Coordinates of C-alpha atoms in Angstrom, one line a residue:
X1 CA -0.1 35.8 33.8
X2 CA 3.4 34.5 32.8
X3 CA 3.7 32.0 35.8
X4 CA 0.9 29.9 34.3
X5 CA 2.0 26.8 32.1
X6 CA 0.2 26.7 28.7
X7 CA -2.2 24.0 28.2
X8 CA -1.1 21.1 25.8
X9 CA -3.9 21.5 23.1
X10 CA -2.6 18.6 21.0
X11 CA -5.2 16.1 19.5
X12 CA -6.5 12.5 21.0
X13 CA -4.9 11.2 17.7
X14 CA -1.5 12.7 18.2
X15 CA -1.2 11.6 22.0
X16 CA -2.2 8.1 20.7
X17 CA 0.5 8.2 18.0
X18 CA 3.2 9.2 20.6
X19 CA 2.0 6.8 23.2
X20 CA 2.4 4.1 20.7
X21 CA 5.3 5.3 18.8
X22 CA 7.9 2.9 20.7
X23 CA 5.4 -0.5 19.8
X24 CA 5.3 0.7 16.2
X25 CA 9.3 1.3 15.8
X26 CA 9.7 -2.0 17.7
X27 CA 7.2 -3.9 15.0
X28 CA 9.2 -2.3 12.1
X29 CA 12.3 -3.6 13.8
X30 CA 10.9 -7.1 14.3
X31 CA 9.6 -7.1 10.9
X32 CA 12.6 -6.3 9.3
X33 CA 14.6 -8.9 11.3
X34 CA 11.8 -11.5 10.3
X35 CA 12.9 -11.1 6.6
X36 CA 16.3 -11.3 7.2
X37 CA 15.6 -14.7 9.4
X38 CA 13.6 -16.0 6.5
X39 CA 15.9 -14.9 3.8
X40 CA 19.1 -16.4 5.7
X41 CA 16.6 -19.8 6.2
X42 CA 16.3 -19.8 2.5
X43 CA 19.8 -19.6 1.8
X44 CA 20.8 -21.7 4.6
X45 CA 18.4 -24.6 2.8
X46 CA 19.6 -24.2 -0.4
X47 CA 23.2 -24.8 1.0
X48 CA 22.1 -28.0 3.0
X49 CA 20.4 -29.3 0.0
X50 CA 24.1 -28.7 -2.3
X51 CA 26.0 -30.4 0.4
X52 CA 23.5 -33.5 0.5
X53 CA 23.5 -33.4 -2.9
X54 CA 27.7 -33.4 -3.4
X55 CA 27.5 -36.2 -0.4
X56 CA 25.0 -38.2 -2.8
X57 CA 27.2 -37.7 -6.0
X58 CA 28.4 -41.3 -6.1
X59 CA 24.9 -42.7 -5.9
X60 CA 23.7 -40.5 -8.4
X61 CA 26.3 -41.5 -10.7
X62 CA 25.9 -45.4 -9.7
X63 CA 22.0 -44.7 -10.6
X64 CA 23.0 -42.7 -13.8
X65 CA 25.0 -45.8 -15.2
X66 CA 22.5 -48.2 -14.8
X67 CA 20.0 -45.9 -17.0
X68 CA 17.9 -43.6 -15.0
X69 CA 17.2 -40.4 -16.8
X70 CA 17.6 -37.1 -15.2
X71 CA 14.0 -36.7 -14.4
X72 CA 14.0 -40.2 -12.4
X73 CA 17.1 -38.8 -10.6
X74 CA 15.8 -35.4 -9.9
X75 CA 12.2 -37.1 -8.6
X76 CA 14.3 -39.6 -6.3
X77 CA 17.0 -36.7 -4.9
X78 CA 13.5 -34.5 -4.3
X79 CA 12.3 -37.5 -2.4
X80 CA 15.5 -38.0 -0.2
X81 CA 15.5 -34.3 0.5
X82 CA 11.6 -34.0 1.4
X83 CA 12.0 -36.6 4.3
X84 CA 14.1 -34.3 6.5
X85 CA 12.6 -31.3 4.9
X86 CA 8.9 -32.1 6.4
X87 CA 10.3 -32.9 9.9
X88 CA 12.2 -29.6 9.6
X89 CA 8.9 -27.9 8.6
X90 CA 6.9 -29.3 11.3
X91 CA 9.2 -27.7 13.9
X92 CA 9.7 -24.8 12.3
X93 CA 5.8 -24.1 11.8
X94 CA 5.6 -25.2 15.2
X95 CA 8.3 -22.7 16.4
X96 CA 6.6 -20.0 14.3
X97 CA 3.4 -20.1 15.6
X98 CA 4.8 -20.0 19.2
X99 CA 6.7 -17.1 18.7
X100 CA 3.1 -15.2 17.0
X101 CA 1.8 -16.4 20.1
X102 CA 4.7 -14.6 22.2
X103 CA 4.9 -11.6 19.8
X104 CA 1.1 -10.8 19.7
X105 CA 1.3 -9.6 23.2
X106 CA 4.2 -7.4 22.7
X107 CA 3.5 -6.0 19.5
X108 CA 1.1 -3.8 17.5
X109 CA -0.5 -5.7 14.6
X110 CA 0.4 -9.2 14.9
X111 CA -2.1 -11.8 16.1
X112 CA -2.0 -15.0 17.1
X113 CA -4.1 -15.9 14.4
X114 CA -2.2 -14.7 11.2
X115 CA -2.4 -18.1 9.6
X116 CA -1.7 -16.5 6.3
X117 CA 1.7 -15.4 7.3
X118 CA 2.5 -18.8 8.8
X119 CA 1.5 -20.7 5.7
X120 CA 3.0 -18.2 3.0
X121 CA 6.4 -18.4 4.8
X122 CA 6.5 -22.1 5.2
X123 CA 5.1 -23.0 1.9
X124 CA 7.5 -20.5 0.2
X125 CA 10.3 -22.3 2.0
X126 CA 9.1 -25.5 1.1
X127 CA 8.6 -24.5 -2.4
X128 CA 12.2 -23.2 -2.7
X129 CA 13.7 -26.4 -1.0
X130 CA 12.0 -28.6 -3.6
X131 CA 13.1 -26.6 -6.2
X132 CA 16.8 -26.6 -5.0
X133 CA 16.4 -30.2 -4.6
X134 CA 15.3 -30.9 -8.4
X135 CA 17.7 -28.3 -9.7
X136 CA 20.4 -30.1 -7.5
X137 CA 19.6 -33.5 -8.8
X138 CA 19.5 -32.5 -12.1
X139 CA 22.7 -30.7 -12.1
X140 CA 24.2 -33.7 -10.3
X141 CA 22.7 -36.1 -13.2
X142 CA 24.7 -34.0 -15.9
X143 CA 28.1 -34.9 -14.6
X144 CA 29.6 -38.2 -16.5
X145 CA 28.8 -41.1 -14.2
X146 CA 32.6 -42.6 -15.1
X147 CA 34.1 -39.1 -13.8
X148 CA 32.4 -39.5 -10.7
X149 CA 33.4 -43.1 -10.1
X150 CA 36.7 -42.4 -10.9
X151 CA 37.1 -39.4 -8.3
X152 CA 36.6 -41.6 -5.2

């Protein structure tokens, strides 16, 4: 009979995929935005380390003039950077944990206990900050102390 509508013969798997399509799309978009946020965080951290290095250029020149070698200057500068970095890592990791708790209620595949992701992101950003601090300290120590002290 032409008045009877045909029965939907889709499988349970197809119906589940259709029902969760929006959540999968939202998860994909959120993953892309999270990756962009991590990249922006790393770039801004690098810029911050470079600007701190530029502000401490005179102190680095004085240390170099007094006989500190490049490695010692790089270690000192990494120590100077690590103080605010530890505070930022603590608050950033706490914020990331809260974000995971909130997002796990809305998105598929994200659990509140995904500690591996948190450790990887925090460890990667911390490593980058330390490498950036050491590189900035070494780079700053290559300048002639006399030239730096004459500039200001």
